[in-house]
Structure formats: C-alpha cells, structure tokens
C-alpha cells in the first residue's frame, strides 16, 4: 500500500514536471571537470551554491540532473558521468591504491562502452579523457593539484565543457537511453507487487536519503540480507518482487518528499512526510500549518477549522482545496542501513483536518495571560512529556508516532501519553502547565469517555467530582500558605503534591491542620483574605464526604485539573484587580 501510494504520487509529480523521468535522478554535485575537445583537463569549476542555515551562510553542493546512479554497498560499481574522485579520477585524499584503481577502471570501462559510437564533441572529450588519464600521475596535473583537497572530499564530480554539462548533451542522452533500453539485469522477471504487471524485478532498491539518524549515504526501505528472510532461496529483494519502474517511482517520490524540508517535521526519532495524491503543495502547506502551528499563523488555522465546521470551501492562496482529496501520512524511523515504518495512514484530506480540529477542541484549556498560542501543536504537545532541562528533549519514540496517528484518525490516544504527563508532573513536584492540563483533559474525554470533560476548559465551580474538588482544595490550601507567608520559596506543593494526588486520606488531614496556623496569621494581617478563604474552604469541604484512601490514574488526572483550574482562577482575579 505504501509503495503503491508513492508510485501514484510519482506519476502526479512527473505529469507536473517536478521530478525526473525514469533513468535520471537529482544528485548533489560539488565540482565540474572542464575538458577540452581532446579530453585534457582545463580546470575545476566549483558548482557549490551559497545557502543560509540559521545565522550562517555555507557553501553546499548543487542539485543537478544526472543519469540514474547505482546503489552501492561494498562492491565496485561505477556511475555514468557523475561520481566521486575515486571513480572519475582514480584518486582520494591520500593519492591512489589498488582498490581506487579498480574503481577508476570500472568507470573507464563503463564510459568507453556507452560512448563508443556516440557522436559530438562532448562524447569525444569524455572518451579521450578516460583513454589518456593516468591516476598515478594526477599530482602532476596543475589543475588537479590546486584543488586536490576540494575534489577528494567525497563530493560528486561531473564532466563539462565550459558550463555545458556532459549529461545535457543530446547525443550522450540518446546513448544513455539506448543503453538502458537494451540492458537487462541478471535477475528475474515476475509479477510486480506494486503494479500487478509482469516486469523485470529490481534486485537492489535505491536508498532513501534525508531521515535523521540513518546512514548519510541513504537507507533502504525494501531490503533482505539474511537467510531467515529469504523464502525459497529468493535473495536480495526478490523476496518482495517490485518491478524496476515501481522501484524507481517510489524511491524518487520518497526522496522528493524528504527533500521538501518545509513540508516535513521530526517527531521523536521519526521523520514525518505527507502528501496529496494530486501532488498539489497547497494541501501539504495547509496540513503542516494545522498540525504544527506557530504563534503567527493561529488566525489562518482558526479560519480553516471554521470553514470545515460550516462545510465551506477551504482556500489556500488561489487554490480551493478539495476535502475529498486522498491524503497520506508516512512516519519513518532510522534502523542502521534500513528504515522502519512507524505508521502509514491515509484518509480524505477533509476527514484528517476534522479529526485534528476535534483534537484541538478536546485540548481547549484556560491559559495564562502571557500565552499567545491558541493551538498547541503535536510537537509542542509531546514536549510536555519530557524534561526541558535535560540534553535529550525527544519524547519516547514509539509514543510520539502513535500520538500523531491517533489524532489524525480520531482514535484513542496511547496510554503512554497520559502516564508520561503524570510522571513528568510528579517529577517536577506538581508543576502543571496549560499544555499538560490540556493533554489530561483531552485524554480523559477521548479514552475514558468523560462526557463532562467538555465543561472543564476552565474552573468548573459546580463540579462535585471528589478528585476534582480535592485538586481545587489543595490549590486553596497552597494559596493560604502563600498569603500568610509572603515571599516563601517552597510551598506545600513541593512537599505534598504527589502524595495528596495519589493518597489523599493520608495527607489532607495534615494539610488542614497546617492551614489553621496559616489562617491565624491571615486573621492578624489580612482579615479580608481570611474571610474569602473561609468561605471558599466551606464550599469545597461541603462537596466532600470523606478523603479517599487512593485515587486511580484517571482520578489523579482530575485532581491535577482541579488544581490547575483553581490556580488559574486565582491569577485571573489578580489580573482583574
């Protein structure tokens, strides 16, 4: 299903001219070897471009269309017209050796074979270069010696005459296409699992680049390398037969997606990519803004969700989005030389946004006055589960991907999201942020069918739920202590919050006794405050029959909500004054 969706996406991209046709690819090229007609090196031309990365400006290789490159593991396999210095020049940073000479000989054989009968000055120049170049005498070439460190740093090199690239020469292109159409792999033909048609099966699939944590040279999505995975002796990728066309299509489409950095985001250890079947970027833009909102685009997101609720068309720029458009989400995680699929989800674009909107509604929560975000994006939401003072701020890998899938599909949140939030609150002695409170509320509504939860965006003064009232009571007791002892550095929250939340019966009698001494101070110093707190305590105590011995995890969540709401109510009153 994943490969089929990516193949369809490739076809849509190809129709719009956004990707190269079969047999060609985009490669990062650092330098061009400028040749004369008789194959002599006239100079080395830098093809790097300036690019801003944060506050710095760096020189990076240029993306250039070249003949399709081979997939290398540990053997010697040469590319056509684009390769590193070992294959093109027969040298590396330390000079040459037998292994490097083998690489050069493989490139020489390939180029002379493909261009043996090719017309044109460019083909003649490349042929002459390989016929006459001697890697052992590379250091005697002034042009190579001057740029030795640059051209041997592992970057790709191409041939050119001036600024005319060899791969753009029509005679060479014709020779390449002819060679591709007549070549046949040693492997097999069979039924392609992607297209369902008889085709030549691709033995080795091209690597996927751009997943953080995977090998920089790329990692495979389809690959087998041990007898345990080889049914009936089918080695390499013959155990999952994918035709050469489908293999090219899905790898091209996936590399294109991963190269669109503005439409990808990392969640835990996973890289998330998403696309519309029609290959229109407006859908990606709308989705990315909605799932990872920033403070400056809250209005646009609100407009999108309001239009969905009222069944009005959603417009991005000049494009009106089709809510029935098929939309796909793919989560990839690194696994050495391979990629793991965390999840793959597909649905109509409209349904995904509706589920996302419903999630944000469940997350609605009263916020501090300084908070300018209306929507808490998935990444910000997951950051509430980790210690912000630690070096590693990534959430639990599996949990992060499953949370996104649950949000988009409108299903239950993973239990680890809730427990991780409770653990983080306990670890920080009752520090309840609005994000953590919102997660707790959303989880209880979605997973525990807490129908009353919709009424808990802010303080619910009518609630008689024991756990919620206890949370409010704890907040009031803390406020009394703070009023009685201005400037106090540690409150009952630092010492008693975790116990009060889990085992109220053993803690609240102690806190109530402690409160009495604080009330005496208030009576002496702040009479009006004492009256206010006495009324509030009377109201809350009247809603309690007894202190429960233990609170379940769900009840602990309600306790935390009660505490958070009461704290925000206190700050709200101060702001009004």
XYZ file of C-alpha atoms in Angstrom:
577
model
C 0.000 0.000 0.000
C 2.810 2.419 0.856
C 4.695 1.719 -2.369
C 1.504 1.977 -4.429
C 0.677 5.373 -2.912
C 4.213 6.633 -3.537
C 4.160 5.340 -7.136
C 0.902 7.211 -7.813
C 2.430 10.302 -6.250
C 5.468 9.976 -8.529
C 3.193 9.829 -11.581
C 1.405 13.001 -10.473
C 4.758 14.717 -9.894
C 6.035 13.570 -13.294
C 2.951 14.995 -15.031
C 3.710 18.368 -13.424
C 7.422 18.155 -14.323
C 8.525 18.201 -10.686
C 10.650 15.033 -10.844
C 12.943 13.454 -13.412
C 11.818 10.716 -15.733
C 12.929 7.110 -15.314
C 16.630 6.627 -15.797
C 17.531 10.047 -14.372
C 17.848 11.482 -10.896
C 18.915 14.557 -8.959
C 22.341 14.374 -7.337
C 24.385 16.737 -5.186
C 27.318 17.854 -7.363
C 30.285 19.786 -5.974
C 32.613 20.319 -8.951
C 32.739 20.100 -12.721
C 35.827 18.852 -14.594
C 36.244 21.225 -17.513
C 37.522 19.271 -20.545
C 38.949 20.308 -23.881
C 37.783 18.559 -27.058
C 40.753 16.186 -26.861
C 39.969 15.234 -23.213
C 42.538 17.330 -21.365
C 41.608 18.950 -18.052
C 41.406 22.720 -18.428
C 40.277 23.443 -14.904
C 37.997 22.558 -11.989
C 34.751 24.548 -11.787
C 33.021 24.847 -8.404
C 29.283 24.173 -8.654
C 28.532 24.829 -4.997
C 25.945 27.417 -4.012
C 25.519 29.677 -1.003
C 22.784 28.634 1.394
C 21.629 30.161 4.665
C 21.489 27.754 7.587
C 20.342 29.601 10.646
C 22.582 32.635 11.052
C 25.372 31.171 8.952
C 25.876 31.140 5.196
C 27.517 27.964 3.909
C 28.530 26.585 0.515
C 26.613 23.427 -0.400
C 26.628 21.138 -3.473
C 24.177 21.955 -6.238
C 21.305 19.615 -7.128
C 21.802 18.664 -10.784
C 20.013 16.169 -13.020
C 22.296 13.246 -13.873
C 21.899 9.691 -15.220
C 20.392 7.364 -12.628
C 23.029 6.398 -10.078
C 23.732 2.867 -8.951
C 23.115 1.543 -5.455
C 26.460 0.629 -3.905
C 27.111 -1.466 -0.827
C 30.682 -2.679 -0.558
C 31.458 -3.678 -4.146
C 32.825 -1.671 -7.047
C 30.069 -0.160 -9.193
C 30.556 2.946 -11.341
C 28.021 5.632 -12.150
C 27.732 7.242 -15.565
C 29.012 10.848 -15.847
C 28.615 11.629 -12.126
C 30.665 10.099 -9.338
C 33.292 10.811 -6.695
C 37.002 11.295 -7.299
C 37.807 7.604 -6.815
C 35.797 6.627 -9.887
C 36.234 9.727 -12.061
C 39.933 10.467 -11.379
C 41.193 7.353 -9.600
C 42.366 9.296 -6.529
C 41.344 10.151 -2.987
C 42.808 12.485 -0.372
C 45.845 10.225 0.102
C 46.514 9.535 -3.566
C 45.715 6.173 -5.125
C 45.909 2.435 -4.400
C 44.771 -0.799 -5.999
C 41.209 -0.534 -4.693
C 40.854 3.019 -6.049
C 42.396 1.969 -9.374
C 39.752 -0.765 -9.614
C 37.080 1.924 -9.167
C 38.615 4.043 -11.930
C 38.901 1.062 -14.282
C 35.224 0.244 -13.728
C 34.269 3.842 -14.596
C 36.586 3.835 -17.610
C 35.096 0.624 -18.956
C 31.536 1.878 -18.485
C 32.099 5.231 -20.190
C 34.075 3.857 -23.126
C 31.445 1.164 -23.654
C 28.459 3.524 -23.562
C 30.100 6.276 -25.633
C 31.988 4.108 -28.153
C 29.777 5.095 -31.072
C 28.383 8.376 -29.745
C 28.769 11.461 -31.897
C 29.543 15.004 -30.759
C 32.401 16.938 -29.201
C 31.298 16.229 -25.626
C 31.306 12.455 -26.114
C 34.685 12.683 -27.826
C 36.099 14.704 -24.900
C 34.913 12.197 -22.284
C 36.208 9.243 -24.298
C 39.586 10.878 -24.768
C 39.814 11.710 -21.071
C 39.370 8.086 -19.996
C 41.662 6.782 -22.724
C 44.527 9.101 -21.685
C 44.115 9.784 -17.967
C 46.642 8.105 -15.662
C 45.638 8.286 -11.954
C 49.235 7.697 -10.835
C 50.251 10.993 -12.485
C 47.296 13.023 -11.142
C 49.567 15.070 -8.906
C 51.431 16.284 -11.991
C 48.277 17.995 -13.305
C 48.325 21.605 -12.075
C 44.517 21.954 -12.198
C 44.032 18.849 -10.050
C 46.838 19.653 -7.617
C 45.443 23.120 -6.870
C 42.019 21.703 -5.934
C 43.152 18.354 -4.525
C 41.564 18.687 -1.085
C 38.294 20.002 -2.508
C 37.699 17.387 -5.186
C 38.687 14.451 -2.953
C 36.349 15.292 -0.060
C 33.805 12.706 -1.236
C 31.558 15.032 -3.253
C 30.309 14.193 -6.725
C 32.098 15.369 -9.878
C 30.716 15.741 -13.413
C 32.237 16.456 -16.825
C 31.669 19.700 -18.667
C 32.952 21.894 -21.454
C 32.678 25.392 -20.065
C 29.240 25.492 -18.443
C 27.799 22.836 -20.757
C 27.326 19.649 -18.763
C 28.049 16.285 -20.388
C 24.729 14.766 -19.277
C 22.842 17.561 -21.080
C 24.419 16.748 -24.456
C 21.665 15.311 -26.749
C 23.977 12.689 -28.292
C 25.024 11.443 -24.854
C 21.423 11.415 -23.637
C 20.446 9.320 -26.641
C 23.274 6.878 -25.918
C 22.210 6.586 -22.275
C 18.565 5.910 -23.160
C 19.612 3.338 -25.743
C 21.849 1.578 -23.221
C 19.061 1.490 -20.659
C 16.517 0.032 -23.080
C 18.846 -2.759 -24.212
C 20.356 -3.633 -20.843
C 18.869 -6.414 -18.761
C 19.569 -7.349 -15.177
C 20.871 -10.803 -14.370
C 17.859 -11.242 -12.143
C 14.362 -12.353 -12.803
C 11.044 -11.289 -14.187
C 7.843 -11.722 -12.252
C 4.656 -10.076 -11.091
C 5.337 -6.672 -9.553
C 3.624 -6.336 -6.176
C 3.033 -2.640 -6.806
C 1.644 -2.529 -10.336
C 0.397 -6.113 -10.596
C 2.044 -6.439 -14.013
C 4.780 -8.715 -15.345
C 8.039 -6.806 -15.160
C 11.744 -7.119 -14.591
C 12.232 -7.316 -10.828
C 14.610 -4.849 -9.230
C 17.321 -6.740 -7.350
C 18.601 -3.781 -5.277
C 16.444 -0.763 -4.463
C 17.839 2.750 -4.420
C 18.497 4.210 -0.998
C 16.334 6.791 0.743
C 18.138 9.891 1.996
C 17.073 12.536 4.478
C 15.954 10.521 7.531
C 17.951 11.801 10.550
C 19.814 9.023 12.312
C 20.032 6.794 9.254
C 23.213 6.396 7.229
C 24.161 9.614 5.443
C 24.595 7.659 2.207
C 20.990 6.554 2.451
C 18.983 3.658 3.871
C 16.805 1.028 2.227
C 13.053 0.738 2.636
C 12.924 -2.698 0.962
C 15.854 -5.000 1.652
C 16.708 -8.537 2.826
C 20.145 -9.640 3.960
C 19.820 -12.872 5.910
C 18.716 -16.432 5.059
C 15.874 -16.171 7.600
C 14.198 -13.586 5.367
C 14.710 -15.425 2.067
C 11.720 -17.573 1.177
C 12.517 -20.434 -1.213
C 16.053 -19.126 -1.687
C 14.915 -15.761 -3.107
C 17.782 -13.473 -2.217
C 18.227 -9.684 -2.218
C 14.821 -8.090 -2.943
C 13.369 -10.947 -4.977
C 11.503 -11.991 -1.855
C 9.364 -8.857 -2.245
C 9.212 -8.540 -6.040
C 8.988 -4.917 -7.109
C 9.383 -4.046 -10.794
C 12.140 -1.703 -11.895
C 9.653 1.006 -12.849
C 7.825 0.855 -9.488
C 11.155 0.776 -7.636
C 12.319 3.889 -9.453
C 8.959 5.600 -8.940
C 8.587 5.050 -5.198
C 12.228 5.842 -4.349
C 12.124 9.012 -6.461
C 8.859 10.139 -4.859
C 10.060 9.443 -1.310
C 13.396 11.186 -1.815
C 11.495 14.147 -3.293
C 9.290 14.315 -0.187
C 12.235 14.118 2.202
C 13.988 16.861 0.271
C 10.988 19.187 0.857
C 12.198 20.325 4.252
C 9.437 22.917 4.549
C 6.848 20.101 4.447
C 8.494 17.555 6.762
C 8.917 17.509 10.501
C 10.622 15.310 13.036
C 8.627 13.716 15.828
C 10.747 11.842 18.352
C 13.094 9.717 16.286
C 10.684 9.635 13.337
C 10.603 11.757 10.209
C 7.060 12.552 9.107
C 6.276 13.107 5.421
C 2.831 13.764 3.950
C 1.367 14.331 0.511
C -1.798 14.649 -1.513
C -2.360 12.152 -4.326
C -2.681 15.060 -6.764
C 0.809 16.317 -5.762
C -0.519 19.851 -5.097
C 1.632 21.518 -2.459
C -1.271 23.602 -1.129
C -2.555 20.531 0.715
C 0.842 19.973 2.305
C 1.019 23.633 3.336
C -2.440 23.566 4.919
C -1.737 20.337 6.758
C 1.670 21.464 8.010
C 0.264 24.744 9.333
C -2.548 22.876 11.098
C -0.537 20.086 12.701
C 2.446 22.236 13.721
C 1.004 25.734 14.295
C 3.170 28.725 15.095
C 2.128 31.834 17.058
C 1.919 33.871 13.854
C -0.499 31.597 11.948
C -3.180 30.955 14.573
C -5.735 33.079 12.716
C -5.301 31.139 9.478
C -5.759 27.825 11.279
C -8.885 29.067 13.012
C -10.272 30.076 9.613
C -9.570 26.626 8.153
C -11.353 24.844 11.010
C -14.327 27.215 10.964
C -14.783 26.632 7.232
C -14.695 22.867 7.779
C -17.343 23.079 10.502
C -19.658 25.111 8.275
C -18.954 22.970 5.185
C -17.453 25.932 3.405
C -14.543 25.520 0.966
C -11.031 25.802 2.381
C -8.817 28.114 0.358
C -5.025 28.419 0.456
C -3.801 31.258 -1.711
C -5.613 30.971 -5.037
C -6.352 27.260 -4.651
C -9.614 25.893 -3.251
C -8.855 22.594 -1.548
C -10.943 19.524 -2.239
C -11.921 17.917 1.078
C -12.233 14.558 -0.710
C -8.621 14.625 -1.924
C -6.739 11.487 -0.845
C -4.047 12.386 1.673
C -1.233 10.242 3.071
C 0.979 10.374 6.188
C 4.138 8.275 6.473
C 6.358 8.036 9.553
C 9.891 6.696 9.021
C 12.474 5.900 11.686
C 16.163 5.018 11.220
C 17.312 1.450 11.720
C 21.013 1.209 10.751
C 21.144 0.712 6.973
C 17.375 0.323 6.773
C 14.245 2.315 7.536
C 11.425 1.309 9.864
C 7.862 2.360 9.133
C 6.380 3.686 12.367
C 2.967 4.119 10.778
C 1.242 4.787 7.480
C -2.165 6.438 7.418
C -4.424 7.500 4.590
C -7.798 9.226 4.500
C -9.511 12.119 2.790
C -7.918 15.493 3.475
C -11.172 16.798 4.949
C -11.502 13.922 7.434
C -7.948 14.378 8.670
C -8.487 18.077 9.304
C -11.819 17.387 11.032
C -10.144 14.882 13.352
C -7.377 17.386 14.008
C -9.945 20.085 14.756
C -11.762 17.740 17.174
C -8.452 17.085 18.922
C -7.834 20.808 19.364
C -11.352 21.210 20.787
C -10.647 18.497 23.353
C -7.405 20.326 24.208
C -9.118 23.673 24.856
C -7.950 24.954 28.207
C -7.802 28.236 30.109
C -4.303 29.644 29.644
C -2.013 32.086 31.423
C -2.379 35.660 30.204
C 1.104 35.685 28.672
C 0.375 32.675 26.441
C -0.332 33.794 22.856
C -0.915 30.343 21.343
C -4.462 29.172 20.800
C -3.475 25.786 19.408
C -0.814 23.514 20.887
C 0.840 21.668 18.003
C 1.752 18.000 18.161
C 5.459 18.660 18.691
C 4.810 21.205 21.470
C 2.303 18.816 22.978
C 4.830 15.975 23.109
C 7.480 18.254 24.599
C 5.251 18.475 27.685
C 6.150 14.846 28.410
C 9.925 15.403 28.657
C 12.281 17.220 30.988
C 13.070 20.566 29.391
C 16.287 20.833 31.400
C 17.764 17.622 30.006
C 20.078 17.462 26.999
C 17.859 14.959 25.206
C 14.432 16.522 24.808
C 12.988 13.910 22.443
C 9.821 12.086 23.548
C 9.534 8.300 23.681
C 9.997 7.183 20.027
C 7.026 4.862 19.534
C 4.682 7.002 21.596
C 5.339 10.131 19.520
C 4.341 8.466 16.245
C 1.303 6.760 17.772
C 0.043 10.053 19.203
C 0.044 11.658 15.760
C -1.712 8.657 14.250
C -4.369 8.728 16.986
C -5.009 12.432 16.445
C -5.364 12.139 12.666
C -7.551 9.040 12.789
C -9.704 10.260 15.684
C -8.966 7.143 17.771
C -7.823 6.651 21.373
C -4.579 8.291 22.455
C -1.803 5.890 23.525
C -1.887 5.322 27.271
C 1.805 6.222 27.497
C 0.964 9.839 26.583
C -1.163 10.168 29.712
C 1.179 8.284 32.036
C 4.232 10.196 30.778
C 2.488 13.502 31.547
C 1.626 12.314 35.078
C 5.208 11.108 35.606
C 6.584 14.468 34.449
C 4.243 16.387 36.790
C 5.302 14.189 39.705
C 8.977 14.580 38.816
C 8.584 18.363 38.894
C 6.647 18.374 42.202
C 3.281 19.373 40.788
C 4.315 21.740 38.008
C 1.156 21.766 35.869
C 1.462 23.747 32.647
C -1.545 24.550 30.492
C -0.257 22.068 27.919
C -0.141 19.242 30.456
C -3.579 20.122 31.774
C -4.922 20.175 28.208
C -3.439 16.740 27.459
C -5.010 15.275 30.597
C -8.416 16.710 29.709
C -8.233 15.509 26.093
C -7.145 12.027 27.164
C -9.939 11.623 29.718
C -12.547 12.749 27.191
C -11.299 10.534 24.354
C -10.094 7.424 26.187
C -12.307 7.313 29.289
C -15.433 8.772 27.713
C -15.501 11.604 30.264
C -18.547 13.348 28.854
C -18.429 16.095 31.473
C -14.895 16.920 30.347
C -16.125 19.403 27.778
C -17.203 21.617 30.688
C -13.702 21.676 32.152
C -11.973 24.145 29.863
C -11.810 26.461 32.867
C -12.806 26.225 36.522
C -15.988 24.195 36.982
C -17.363 25.511 40.243
C -20.426 23.247 40.025
C -18.430 20.036 39.869
C -18.823 17.610 42.777
C -16.339 15.030 41.468
C -14.257 14.143 44.512
C -10.869 14.077 42.762
C -11.506 17.414 41.044
C -12.669 19.074 44.273
C -9.608 17.731 46.104
C -7.370 19.325 43.482
C -9.132 22.638 43.982
C -8.833 22.267 47.760
C -5.095 21.633 47.535
C -4.673 24.792 45.453
C -6.622 26.843 48.008
C -4.544 25.460 50.888
C -1.399 26.402 48.987
C -2.740 29.922 48.364
C -3.471 30.341 52.060
C 0.087 29.351 52.917
C 1.480 31.806 50.358
C -0.759 34.636 51.577
C 0.286 34.004 55.170
C 3.984 33.780 54.300
C 4.802 36.313 51.543
C 7.981 35.504 49.684
C 8.022 31.855 50.729
C 10.305 29.837 48.435
C 8.810 26.345 48.884
C 5.106 25.606 49.375
C 3.100 22.526 50.258
C 3.121 21.718 46.551
C 6.836 20.947 46.647
C 6.470 18.526 49.536
C 2.944 17.128 49.467
C 1.541 17.361 45.921
C 2.413 13.845 44.775
C 1.110 12.217 47.947
C -2.046 14.330 48.015
C -2.740 13.384 44.398
C -2.304 9.634 44.972
C -3.312 9.052 48.645
C -5.476 11.979 49.828
C -6.609 10.343 53.103
C -3.062 10.280 54.482
C -2.166 13.858 53.524
C -5.182 16.176 53.637
C -5.749 15.917 57.430
C -2.141 17.061 57.865
C -2.643 19.941 55.429
C -5.865 21.068 57.088
C -4.127 21.248 60.483
C -1.282 23.198 58.878
C -3.857 25.525 57.389
C -5.159 26.518 60.805
C -1.855 28.130 61.801
C -1.749 29.980 58.483
C -5.301 31.262 58.970
C -4.298 32.772 62.324
C -1.604 34.791 60.563
C -4.148 35.948 57.964
C -6.586 36.954 60.729
C -3.885 39.178 62.207
C -2.526 40.629 58.955
C -5.165 40.230 56.239
C -8.660 39.933 57.635
C -10.461 40.217 54.302
C -8.359 37.423 52.818
C -9.220 35.191 55.780
C -12.936 35.706 55.211
C -12.590 34.934 51.484
C -10.668 31.722 52.084
C -13.018 30.564 54.859
C -15.987 30.848 52.517
C -14.129 29.027 49.749
C -12.998 26.253 52.104
C -16.510 25.826 53.470
C -17.856 25.482 49.928
C -15.244 22.894 48.911
C -15.377 20.865 52.128
C -19.159 20.709 51.769
C -18.710 18.822 48.474
C -16.572 16.131 50.110
C -17.980 13.186 52.069
C -14.560 11.811 53.001
C -10.977 11.717 51.848
C -10.454 8.686 49.566
C -7.607 6.369 50.549
C -6.353 6.186 46.939
C -7.073 7.829 43.622
C -6.882 5.904 40.354
C -4.797 7.246 37.470
C -7.913 8.751 35.890
C -8.869 10.388 39.189
C -5.337 11.719 39.595
C -5.799 13.461 36.236
C -8.981 15.104 37.501
C -7.178 16.127 40.704
C -4.498 17.829 38.594
C -7.154 19.602 36.512
C -8.873 20.873 39.662
C -5.570 22.148 40.993
C -4.664 23.854 37.703
C -8.078 25.482 37.240
C -8.122 26.866 40.779
C -4.605 28.299 40.339
C -5.614 29.991 37.097
C -8.727 31.405 38.788
C -6.511 32.988 41.435
C -4.325 34.625 38.794
C -7.402 35.718 36.903
C -8.666 37.595 39.969
C -5.289 39.295 40.450
C -5.325 40.471 36.824
C -8.846 41.864 37.234
C -7.714 43.862 40.273
